[in-house]
Coordinates of C-alpha atoms and ligand atoms in Angstrom, one line a residue:
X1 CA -36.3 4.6 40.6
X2 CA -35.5 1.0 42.0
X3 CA -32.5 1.1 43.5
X4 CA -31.7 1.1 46.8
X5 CA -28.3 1.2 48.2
X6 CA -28.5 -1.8 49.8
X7 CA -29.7 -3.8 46.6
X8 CA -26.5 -2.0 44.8
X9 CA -24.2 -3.0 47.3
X10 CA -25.4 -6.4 47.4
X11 CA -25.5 -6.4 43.7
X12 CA -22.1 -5.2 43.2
X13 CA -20.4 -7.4 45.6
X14 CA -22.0 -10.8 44.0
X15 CA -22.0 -10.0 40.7
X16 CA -17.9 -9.1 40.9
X17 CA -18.9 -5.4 40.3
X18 CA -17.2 -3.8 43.9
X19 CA -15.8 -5.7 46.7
X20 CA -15.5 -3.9 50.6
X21 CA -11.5 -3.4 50.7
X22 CA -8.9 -5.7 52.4
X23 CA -12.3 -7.8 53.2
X24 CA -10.1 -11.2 54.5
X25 CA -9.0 -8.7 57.3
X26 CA -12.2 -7.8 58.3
X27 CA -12.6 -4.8 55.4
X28 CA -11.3 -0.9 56.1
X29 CA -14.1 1.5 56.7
X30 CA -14.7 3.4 53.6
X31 CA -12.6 1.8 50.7
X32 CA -13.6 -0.3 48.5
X33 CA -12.0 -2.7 45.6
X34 CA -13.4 -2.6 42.1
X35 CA -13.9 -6.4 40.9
X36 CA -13.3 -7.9 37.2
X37 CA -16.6 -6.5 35.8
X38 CA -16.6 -3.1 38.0
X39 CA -12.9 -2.5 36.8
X40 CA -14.2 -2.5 33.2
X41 CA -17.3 -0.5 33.8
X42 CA -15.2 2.3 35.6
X43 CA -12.3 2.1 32.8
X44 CA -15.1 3.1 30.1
X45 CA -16.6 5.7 32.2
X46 CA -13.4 7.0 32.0
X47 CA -12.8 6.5 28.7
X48 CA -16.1 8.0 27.6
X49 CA -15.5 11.5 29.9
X50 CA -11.2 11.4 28.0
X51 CA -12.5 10.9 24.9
X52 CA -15.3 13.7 25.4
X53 CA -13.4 16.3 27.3
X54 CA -9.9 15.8 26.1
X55 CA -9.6 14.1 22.8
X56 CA -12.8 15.7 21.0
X57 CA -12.4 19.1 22.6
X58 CA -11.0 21.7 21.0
X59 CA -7.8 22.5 22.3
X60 CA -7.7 20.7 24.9
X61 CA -4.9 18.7 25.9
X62 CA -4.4 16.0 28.7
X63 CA -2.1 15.5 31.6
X64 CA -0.8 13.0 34.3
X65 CA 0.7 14.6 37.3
X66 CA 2.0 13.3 40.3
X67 CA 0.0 12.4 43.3
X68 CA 3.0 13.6 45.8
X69 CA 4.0 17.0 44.8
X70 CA 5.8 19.8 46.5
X71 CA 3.9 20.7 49.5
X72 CA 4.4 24.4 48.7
X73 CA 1.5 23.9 46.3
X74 CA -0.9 23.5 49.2
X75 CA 0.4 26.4 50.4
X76 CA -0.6 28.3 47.5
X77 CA -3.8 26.3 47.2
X78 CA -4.3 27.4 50.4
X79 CA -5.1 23.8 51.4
X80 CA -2.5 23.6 54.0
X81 CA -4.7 26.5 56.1
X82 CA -8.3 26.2 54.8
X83 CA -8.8 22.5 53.4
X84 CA -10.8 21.8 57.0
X85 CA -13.9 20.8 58.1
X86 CA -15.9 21.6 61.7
X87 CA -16.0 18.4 63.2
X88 CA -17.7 17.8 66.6
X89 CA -17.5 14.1 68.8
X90 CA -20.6 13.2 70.7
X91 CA -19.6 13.3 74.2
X92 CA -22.1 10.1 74.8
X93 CA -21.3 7.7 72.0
X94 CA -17.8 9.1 71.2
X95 CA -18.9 9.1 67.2
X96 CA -17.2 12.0 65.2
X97 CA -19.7 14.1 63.0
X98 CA -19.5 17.2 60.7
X99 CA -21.0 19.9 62.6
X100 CA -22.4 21.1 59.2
X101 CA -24.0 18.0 57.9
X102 CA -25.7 17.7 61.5
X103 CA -27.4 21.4 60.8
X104 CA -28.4 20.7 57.1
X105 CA -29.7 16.8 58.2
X106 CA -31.5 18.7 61.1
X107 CA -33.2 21.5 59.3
X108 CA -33.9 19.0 56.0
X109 CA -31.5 21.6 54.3
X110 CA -34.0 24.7 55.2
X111 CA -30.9 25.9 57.0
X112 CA -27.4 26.6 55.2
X113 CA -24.6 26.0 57.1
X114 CA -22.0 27.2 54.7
X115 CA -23.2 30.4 55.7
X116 CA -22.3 30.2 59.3
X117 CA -19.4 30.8 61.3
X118 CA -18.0 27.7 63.6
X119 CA -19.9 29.9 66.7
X120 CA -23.0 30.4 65.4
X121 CA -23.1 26.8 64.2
X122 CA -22.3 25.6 67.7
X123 CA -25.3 27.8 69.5
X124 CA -27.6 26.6 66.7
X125 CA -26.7 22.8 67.4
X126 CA -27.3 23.7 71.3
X127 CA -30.6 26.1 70.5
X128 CA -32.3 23.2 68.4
X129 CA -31.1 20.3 70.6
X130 CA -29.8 18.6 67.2
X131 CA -29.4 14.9 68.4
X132 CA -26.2 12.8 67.5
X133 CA -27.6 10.5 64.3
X134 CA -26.3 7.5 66.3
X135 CA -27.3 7.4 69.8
X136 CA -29.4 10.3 69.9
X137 CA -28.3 12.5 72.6
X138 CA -27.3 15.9 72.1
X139 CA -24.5 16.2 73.8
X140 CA -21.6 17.8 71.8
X141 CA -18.1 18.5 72.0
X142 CA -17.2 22.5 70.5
X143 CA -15.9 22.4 67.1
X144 CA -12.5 21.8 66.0
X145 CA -11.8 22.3 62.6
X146 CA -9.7 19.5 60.9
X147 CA -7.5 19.5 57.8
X148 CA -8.4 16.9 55.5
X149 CA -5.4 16.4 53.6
X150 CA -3.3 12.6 54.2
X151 CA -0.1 13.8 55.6
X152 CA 2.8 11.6 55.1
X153 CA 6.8 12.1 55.3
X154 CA 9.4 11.6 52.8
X155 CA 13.5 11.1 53.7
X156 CA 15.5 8.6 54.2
X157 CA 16.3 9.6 57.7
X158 CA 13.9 10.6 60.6
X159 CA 15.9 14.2 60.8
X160 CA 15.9 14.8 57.1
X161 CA 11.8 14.4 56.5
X162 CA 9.7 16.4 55.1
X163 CA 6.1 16.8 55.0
X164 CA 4.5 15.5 52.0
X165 CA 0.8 15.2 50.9
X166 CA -1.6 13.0 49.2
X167 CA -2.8 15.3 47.5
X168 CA -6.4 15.8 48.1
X169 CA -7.8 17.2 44.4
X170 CA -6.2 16.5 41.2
X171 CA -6.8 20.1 39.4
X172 CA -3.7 21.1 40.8
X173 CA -1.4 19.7 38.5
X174 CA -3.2 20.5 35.9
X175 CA -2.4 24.4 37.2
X176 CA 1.5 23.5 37.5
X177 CA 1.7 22.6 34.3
X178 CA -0.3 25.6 32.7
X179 CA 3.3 26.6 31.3
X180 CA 4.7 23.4 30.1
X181 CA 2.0 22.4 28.1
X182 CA 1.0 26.2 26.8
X183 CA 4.2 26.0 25.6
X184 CA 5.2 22.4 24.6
X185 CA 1.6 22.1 22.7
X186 CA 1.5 25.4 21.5
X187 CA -1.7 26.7 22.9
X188 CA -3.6 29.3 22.5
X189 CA -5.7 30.7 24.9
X190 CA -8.4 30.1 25.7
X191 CA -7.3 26.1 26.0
X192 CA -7.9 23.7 28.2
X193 CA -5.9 20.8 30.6
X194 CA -7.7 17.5 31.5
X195 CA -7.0 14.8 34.4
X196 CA -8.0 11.7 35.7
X197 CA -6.3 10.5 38.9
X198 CA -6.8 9.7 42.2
X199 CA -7.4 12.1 45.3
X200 CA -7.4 11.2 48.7
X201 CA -9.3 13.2 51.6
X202 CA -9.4 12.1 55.2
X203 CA -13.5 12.7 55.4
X204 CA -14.8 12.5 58.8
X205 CA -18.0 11.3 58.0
X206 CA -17.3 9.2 54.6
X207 CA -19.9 6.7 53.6
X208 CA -22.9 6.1 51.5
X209 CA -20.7 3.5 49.6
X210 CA -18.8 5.2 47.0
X211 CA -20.4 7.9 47.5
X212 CA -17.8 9.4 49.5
X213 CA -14.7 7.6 50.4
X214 CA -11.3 8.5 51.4
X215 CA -9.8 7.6 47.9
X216 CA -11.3 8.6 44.9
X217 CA -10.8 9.4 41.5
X218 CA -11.2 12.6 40.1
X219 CA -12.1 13.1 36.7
X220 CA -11.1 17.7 36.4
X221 CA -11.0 19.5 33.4
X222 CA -9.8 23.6 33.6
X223 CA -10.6 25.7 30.7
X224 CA -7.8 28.7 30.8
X225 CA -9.8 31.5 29.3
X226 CA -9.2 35.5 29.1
X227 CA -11.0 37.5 31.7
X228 CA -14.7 38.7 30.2
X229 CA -15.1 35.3 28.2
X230 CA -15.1 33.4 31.6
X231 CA -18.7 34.4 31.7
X232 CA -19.4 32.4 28.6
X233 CA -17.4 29.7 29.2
X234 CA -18.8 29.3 32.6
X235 CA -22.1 28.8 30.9
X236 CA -20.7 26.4 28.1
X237 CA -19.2 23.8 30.6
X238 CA -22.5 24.1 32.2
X239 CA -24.3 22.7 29.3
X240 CA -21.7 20.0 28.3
X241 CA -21.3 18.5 32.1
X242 CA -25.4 18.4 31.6
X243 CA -24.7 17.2 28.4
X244 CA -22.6 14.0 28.7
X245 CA -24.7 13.1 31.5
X246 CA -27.7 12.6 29.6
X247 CA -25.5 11.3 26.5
X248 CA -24.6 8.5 29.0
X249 CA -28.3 7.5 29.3
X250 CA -29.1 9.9 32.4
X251 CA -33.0 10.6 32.6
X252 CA -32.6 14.6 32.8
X253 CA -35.4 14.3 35.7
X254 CA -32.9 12.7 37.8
X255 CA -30.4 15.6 37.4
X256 CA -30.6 19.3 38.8
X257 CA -28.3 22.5 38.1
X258 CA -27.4 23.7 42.2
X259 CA -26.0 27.3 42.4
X260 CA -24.1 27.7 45.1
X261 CA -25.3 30.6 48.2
X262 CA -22.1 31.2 49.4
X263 CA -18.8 30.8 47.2
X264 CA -15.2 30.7 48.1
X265 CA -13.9 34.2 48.5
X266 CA -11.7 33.8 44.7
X267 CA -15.0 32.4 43.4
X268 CA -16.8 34.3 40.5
X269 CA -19.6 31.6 40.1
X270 CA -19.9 28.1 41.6
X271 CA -22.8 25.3 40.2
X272 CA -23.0 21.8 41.4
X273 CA -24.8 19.0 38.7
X274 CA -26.6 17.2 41.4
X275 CA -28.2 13.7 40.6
X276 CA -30.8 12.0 42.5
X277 CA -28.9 8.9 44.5
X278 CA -30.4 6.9 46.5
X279 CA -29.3 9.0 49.2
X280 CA -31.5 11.4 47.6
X281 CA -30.3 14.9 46.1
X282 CA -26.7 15.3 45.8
X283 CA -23.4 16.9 43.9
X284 CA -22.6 14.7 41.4
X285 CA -20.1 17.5 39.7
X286 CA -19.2 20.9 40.1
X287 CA -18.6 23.7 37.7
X288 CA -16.7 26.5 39.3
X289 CA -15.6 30.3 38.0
X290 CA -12.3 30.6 40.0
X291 CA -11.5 33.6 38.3
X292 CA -7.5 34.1 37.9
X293 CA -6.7 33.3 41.8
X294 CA -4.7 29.6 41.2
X295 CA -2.3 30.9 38.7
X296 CA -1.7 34.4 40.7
X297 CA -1.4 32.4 43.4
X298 CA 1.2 29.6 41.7
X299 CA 2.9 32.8 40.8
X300 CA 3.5 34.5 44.1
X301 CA 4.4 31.3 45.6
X302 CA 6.7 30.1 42.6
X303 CA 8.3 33.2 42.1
X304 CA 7.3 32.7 38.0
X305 CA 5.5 34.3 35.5
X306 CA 2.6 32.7 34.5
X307 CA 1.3 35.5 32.5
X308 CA -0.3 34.3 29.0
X309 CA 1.4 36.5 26.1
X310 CA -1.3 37.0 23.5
X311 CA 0.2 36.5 20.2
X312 CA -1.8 38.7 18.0
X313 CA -2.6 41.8 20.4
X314 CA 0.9 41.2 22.4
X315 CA -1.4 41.9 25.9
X316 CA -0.1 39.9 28.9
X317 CA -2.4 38.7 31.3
X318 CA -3.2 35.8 34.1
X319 CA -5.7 33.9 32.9
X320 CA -9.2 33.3 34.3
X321 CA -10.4 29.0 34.7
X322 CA -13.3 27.5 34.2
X323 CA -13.2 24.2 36.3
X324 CA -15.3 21.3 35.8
X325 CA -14.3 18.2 38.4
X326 CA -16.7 15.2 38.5
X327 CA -15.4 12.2 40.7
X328 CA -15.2 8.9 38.7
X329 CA -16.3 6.7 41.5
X330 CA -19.3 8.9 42.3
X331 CA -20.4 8.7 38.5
X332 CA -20.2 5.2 38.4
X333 CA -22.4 4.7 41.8
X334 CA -24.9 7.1 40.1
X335 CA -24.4 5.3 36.5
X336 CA -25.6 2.1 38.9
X337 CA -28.4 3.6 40.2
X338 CA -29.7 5.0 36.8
X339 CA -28.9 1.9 35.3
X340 CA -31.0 -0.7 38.0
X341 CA -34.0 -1.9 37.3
X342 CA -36.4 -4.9 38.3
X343 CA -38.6 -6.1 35.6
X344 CA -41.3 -8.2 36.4
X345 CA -41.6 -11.5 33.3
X346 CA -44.1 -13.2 32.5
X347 CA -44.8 -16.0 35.1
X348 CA -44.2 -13.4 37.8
X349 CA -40.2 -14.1 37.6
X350 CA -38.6 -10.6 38.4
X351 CA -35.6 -9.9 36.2
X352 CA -33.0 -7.7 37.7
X353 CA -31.3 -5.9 34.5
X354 CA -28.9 -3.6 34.4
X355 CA -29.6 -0.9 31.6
X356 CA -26.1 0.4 30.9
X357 CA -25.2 2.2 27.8
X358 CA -23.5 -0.3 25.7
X359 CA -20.5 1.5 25.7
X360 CA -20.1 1.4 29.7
X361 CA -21.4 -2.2 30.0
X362 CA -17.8 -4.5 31.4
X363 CA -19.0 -7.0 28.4
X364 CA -20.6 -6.2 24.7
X365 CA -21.1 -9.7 23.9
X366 CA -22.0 -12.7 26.0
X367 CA -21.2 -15.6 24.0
X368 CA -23.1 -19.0 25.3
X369 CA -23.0 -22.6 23.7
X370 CA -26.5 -24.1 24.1
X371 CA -25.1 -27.5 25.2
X372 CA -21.5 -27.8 26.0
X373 CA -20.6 -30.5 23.0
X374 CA -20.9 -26.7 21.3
X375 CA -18.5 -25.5 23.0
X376 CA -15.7 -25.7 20.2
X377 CA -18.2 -23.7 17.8
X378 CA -18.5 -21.3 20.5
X379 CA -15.2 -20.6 21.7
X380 CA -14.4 -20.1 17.8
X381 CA -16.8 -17.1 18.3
X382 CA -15.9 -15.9 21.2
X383 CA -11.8 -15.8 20.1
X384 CA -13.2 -14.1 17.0
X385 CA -15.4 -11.2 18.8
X386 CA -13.1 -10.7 21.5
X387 CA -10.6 -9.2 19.0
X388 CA -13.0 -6.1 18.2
X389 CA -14.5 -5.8 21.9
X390 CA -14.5 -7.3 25.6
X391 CA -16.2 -10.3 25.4
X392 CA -17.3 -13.1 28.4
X393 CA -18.0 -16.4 27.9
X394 CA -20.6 -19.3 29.7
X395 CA -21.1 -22.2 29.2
X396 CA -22.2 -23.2 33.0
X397 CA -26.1 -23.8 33.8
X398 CA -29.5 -23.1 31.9
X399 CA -29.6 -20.7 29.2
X400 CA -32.4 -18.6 30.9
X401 CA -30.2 -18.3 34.3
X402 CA -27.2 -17.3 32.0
X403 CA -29.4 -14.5 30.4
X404 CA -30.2 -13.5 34.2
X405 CA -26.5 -13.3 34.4
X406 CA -25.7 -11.4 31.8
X407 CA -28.5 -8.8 32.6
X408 CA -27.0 -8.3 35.9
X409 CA -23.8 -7.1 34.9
X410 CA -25.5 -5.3 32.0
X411 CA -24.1 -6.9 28.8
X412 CA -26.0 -5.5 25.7
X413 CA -26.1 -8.6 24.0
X414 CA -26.1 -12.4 24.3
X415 CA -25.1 -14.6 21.4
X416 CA -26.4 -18.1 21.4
X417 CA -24.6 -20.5 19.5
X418 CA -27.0 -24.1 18.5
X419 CA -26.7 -26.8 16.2
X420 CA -27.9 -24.7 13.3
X421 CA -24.8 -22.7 13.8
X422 CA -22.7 -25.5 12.8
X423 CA -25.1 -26.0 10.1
X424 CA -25.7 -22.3 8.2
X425 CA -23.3 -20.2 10.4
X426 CA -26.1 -18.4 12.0
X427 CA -26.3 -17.7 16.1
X428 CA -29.3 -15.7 17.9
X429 CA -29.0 -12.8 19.2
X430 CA -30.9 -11.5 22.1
X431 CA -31.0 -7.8 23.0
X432 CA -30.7 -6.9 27.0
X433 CA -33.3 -4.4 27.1
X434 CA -36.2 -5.4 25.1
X435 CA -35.2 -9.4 25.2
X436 CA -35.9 -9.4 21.6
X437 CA -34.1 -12.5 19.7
X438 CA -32.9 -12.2 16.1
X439 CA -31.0 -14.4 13.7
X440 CA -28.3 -13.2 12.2
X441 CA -24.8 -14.6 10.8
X442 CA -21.4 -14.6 12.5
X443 CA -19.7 -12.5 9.7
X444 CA -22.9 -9.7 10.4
X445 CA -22.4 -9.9 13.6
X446 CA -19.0 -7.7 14.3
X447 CA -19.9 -4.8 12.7
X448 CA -23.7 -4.8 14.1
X449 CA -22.6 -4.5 17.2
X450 CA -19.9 -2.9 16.7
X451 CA -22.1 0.2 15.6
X452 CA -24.5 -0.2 18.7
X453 CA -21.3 0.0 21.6
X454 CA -20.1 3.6 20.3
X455 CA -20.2 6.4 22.7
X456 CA -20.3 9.7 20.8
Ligands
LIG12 P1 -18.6 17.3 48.7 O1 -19.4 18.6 48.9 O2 -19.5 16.2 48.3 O3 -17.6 17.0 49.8 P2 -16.8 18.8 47.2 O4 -17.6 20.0 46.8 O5 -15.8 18.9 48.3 O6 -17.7 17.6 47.4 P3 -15.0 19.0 45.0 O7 -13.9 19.3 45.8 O8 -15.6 20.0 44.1 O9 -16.1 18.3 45.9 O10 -14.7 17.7 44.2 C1 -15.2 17.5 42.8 C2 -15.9 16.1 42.7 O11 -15.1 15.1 43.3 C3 -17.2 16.1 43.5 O12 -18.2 16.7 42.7 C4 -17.4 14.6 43.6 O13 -17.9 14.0 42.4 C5 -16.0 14.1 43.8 N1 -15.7 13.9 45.2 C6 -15.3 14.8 46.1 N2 -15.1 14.2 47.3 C7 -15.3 12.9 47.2 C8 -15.2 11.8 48.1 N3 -14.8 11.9 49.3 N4 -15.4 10.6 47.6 C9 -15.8 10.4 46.3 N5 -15.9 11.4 45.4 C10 -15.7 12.7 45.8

């Protein structure tokens, strides 16, 4: 693997893929804006995980909640108590840390400290002298646990607020709504809800580029299933999150199943997809067994049934969920770093290409005149193309540095337009990956690579 995470950043920030956010004022720490060709990349990883896990999914249906809902969902959630991390400052550099990265960094992950109460965790930091990753003293405040949920108010006068929530995962609307859409769609259980929206933690340690930021979108599926299926199902979303990884080009060498040791106390079964970032080994997704506890829970709190009424044996019951939540933004760093690679040419040139699947790449077609007096021809066949699928166009500066271009922002193919174009109609087309030049007409050309951009 070539990448690096500085060579992405850099890459991303010249090439128009990702820009640091509010960057005129000096940036914000953690967010980051997605550029022209990173806006259209991340749309069509998005696209490709609707299409797959809502649209082509048997019953399965797809939402669009509210970010700002009413904050007795976090109380059912239990996010209002329990969505916290142990953080601990360093007394000597004042820098904020998660007292359970600090053990797992320490012990190169030999130790787990989801097994470990805020105590013991605070006489294993002292026991080990584990030093602060900044200044290197050990020197630690205790822990204090910190809720991670954005807080904000709503009311138009100070007495009248009320606490409201960015809400920090997107499944729960997708729970809320178990009702409306069983019954507005007509489904059957088992059935699932899909979402993709954005979620918003206040991390104490976020970084690693998009790796983890303090807003993100989530990309959550929950399969609604009758207890002693859950079993099967859990297995099933296993397979397809493994699935449209590798159907998105993933080398399945770069991915890992990662049961979790310890699981939430509602938690049947609990399996991260993890993916070899830069960064090294990390969750990429997560597949959980959360048995029936959300809806119980939506019920108790609600005060309303959300018992399923099987049609055919007339048995009521709470259903079980099968949740699958990958994060869009953490995808598309790792469809970056799958994608990078530097190729050395003949000559010794090194060509940095980006090996997208077609059908994420921003652009399908790069369409560039030879000379500029063929620009008219050109702009003919770009207005044409750009009907079927996005399209860019260049005309500025040597054809081979406008190859380079285009294989930095990963566009499958280059069309050439020359004087024979005017002459027979034909242009040349070079492929990204193999840099292999064919001939073919403009009328040919739609529908070839029309068939090469589909994601299936
Ligand atoms: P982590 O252990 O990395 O904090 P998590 O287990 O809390 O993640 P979930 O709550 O299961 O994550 O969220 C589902 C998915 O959302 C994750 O697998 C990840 O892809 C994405 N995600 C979670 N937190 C962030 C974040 N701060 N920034 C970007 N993506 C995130």
């Amino acid at each position: 693997m070539k990448a690096t995470m500085d060579k992405l950043v850099n890459l991303c920030k010249g090439r128009g893929i990702i820009f640091p956010g509010s960057e005129i004022y000096g940036g914000m720490g953690n967010t980051w804006d997605y550029g022209p060709v990173g806006v259209e990349i991340k749309n069509n990883i998005k696209r490709a995980w609707w299409k797959r896990f809502v649209q082509e999914s048997e019953n399965s249906f797809g939402v669009d909640a509210a970010i700002l809902m009413n904050s007795r969902v976090w109380d059912a959630s239990g996010h209002t108590t329990s969505f916290t991390d142990p953080k601990m400052d360093c007394k000597n550099c004042k820098t904020r840390h998660r007292a359970d990265n600090l053990i797992e960094a320490h012990s190169k992950g030999a130790v787990n400290p989801d097994a470990m109460t805020n105590e013991e965790m605070e006489e294993y930091i002292k026991a080990n002298k584990v030093v602060c990753p900044k200044c290197g003293k050990s020197d630690f405040t205790n822990i204090r646990t910190f809720n991670l949920m954005f807080e904000t108010s709503r009311g138009v006068t100070e007495e009248g607020q009320n606490v409201v929530y960015l809400r920090p995962e997107t499944a729960q609307g997708e729970f809320v709504n178990f009702l409306n859409v069983q019954r507005t769609s007509r489904a059957k259980v088992p059935f699932g809800i899909g979402q993709i929206g954005k979620a918003f933690r206040n991390e104490i340690t976020p970084g690693n580029f998009i790796f983890r930021t303090i807003e993100f979108e989530q990309m959550e599926h929950q399969w609604f299933c009758k207890e002693g299926t859950d079993g099967e199902y859990y297995a099933d979303f296993k397979k397809k999150a493994w699935d449209f990884l590798v159907d998105l080009g993933f080398n399945p060498e770069h991915l890992r199943y990662k049961d979790h040791d310890k699981l939430a106390q509602y938690a049947k079964s609990a399996c991260d997809i993890q993916y070899l970032f830069p960064i090294g080994w990390s969750e990429l997704n997560g597949i959980h067994n959360r048995t029936n506890y959300d809806l119980s829970r939506h019920a108790e709190f609600s005060g309303k049934n959300m018992e399923y009424l099987d049609p055919i044996t007339n048995e009521k019951y709470v259903p079980y969920v099968i949740e699958y939540s990958i994060g869009a933004d953490r995808l598309m760093l790792a469809v970056l770093t799958e994608a990078y690679d530097e190729e050395e040419l003949e000559g010794g040139d090194v060509r940095v290409v980006m090996h997208f699947h077609p059908a994420i790449a921003a652009y399908k077609v790069a369409v560039l005149p030879l000379q500029k007096k063929l620009g008219d021809k050109a702009r003919e066949i770009y207005n044409k193309l750009v009907k079927s699928f996005p399209c860019t166009y260049d005309e500025a500066g040597s054809i081979g540095k406008r190859y380079r271009r285009q294989d930095e922002i990963g566009t499958p193919f280059c069309v050439t337009i020359d004087f024979d174009t005017l002459e027979d109609g034909t242009v040349t087309l070079r492929d990204r990956d193999s840099m292999e030049q064919i001939r073919l007409s403009v009328d040919e050309l739609e529908a070839y690579v029309e068939k090469k951009i589909k994601f299936n």
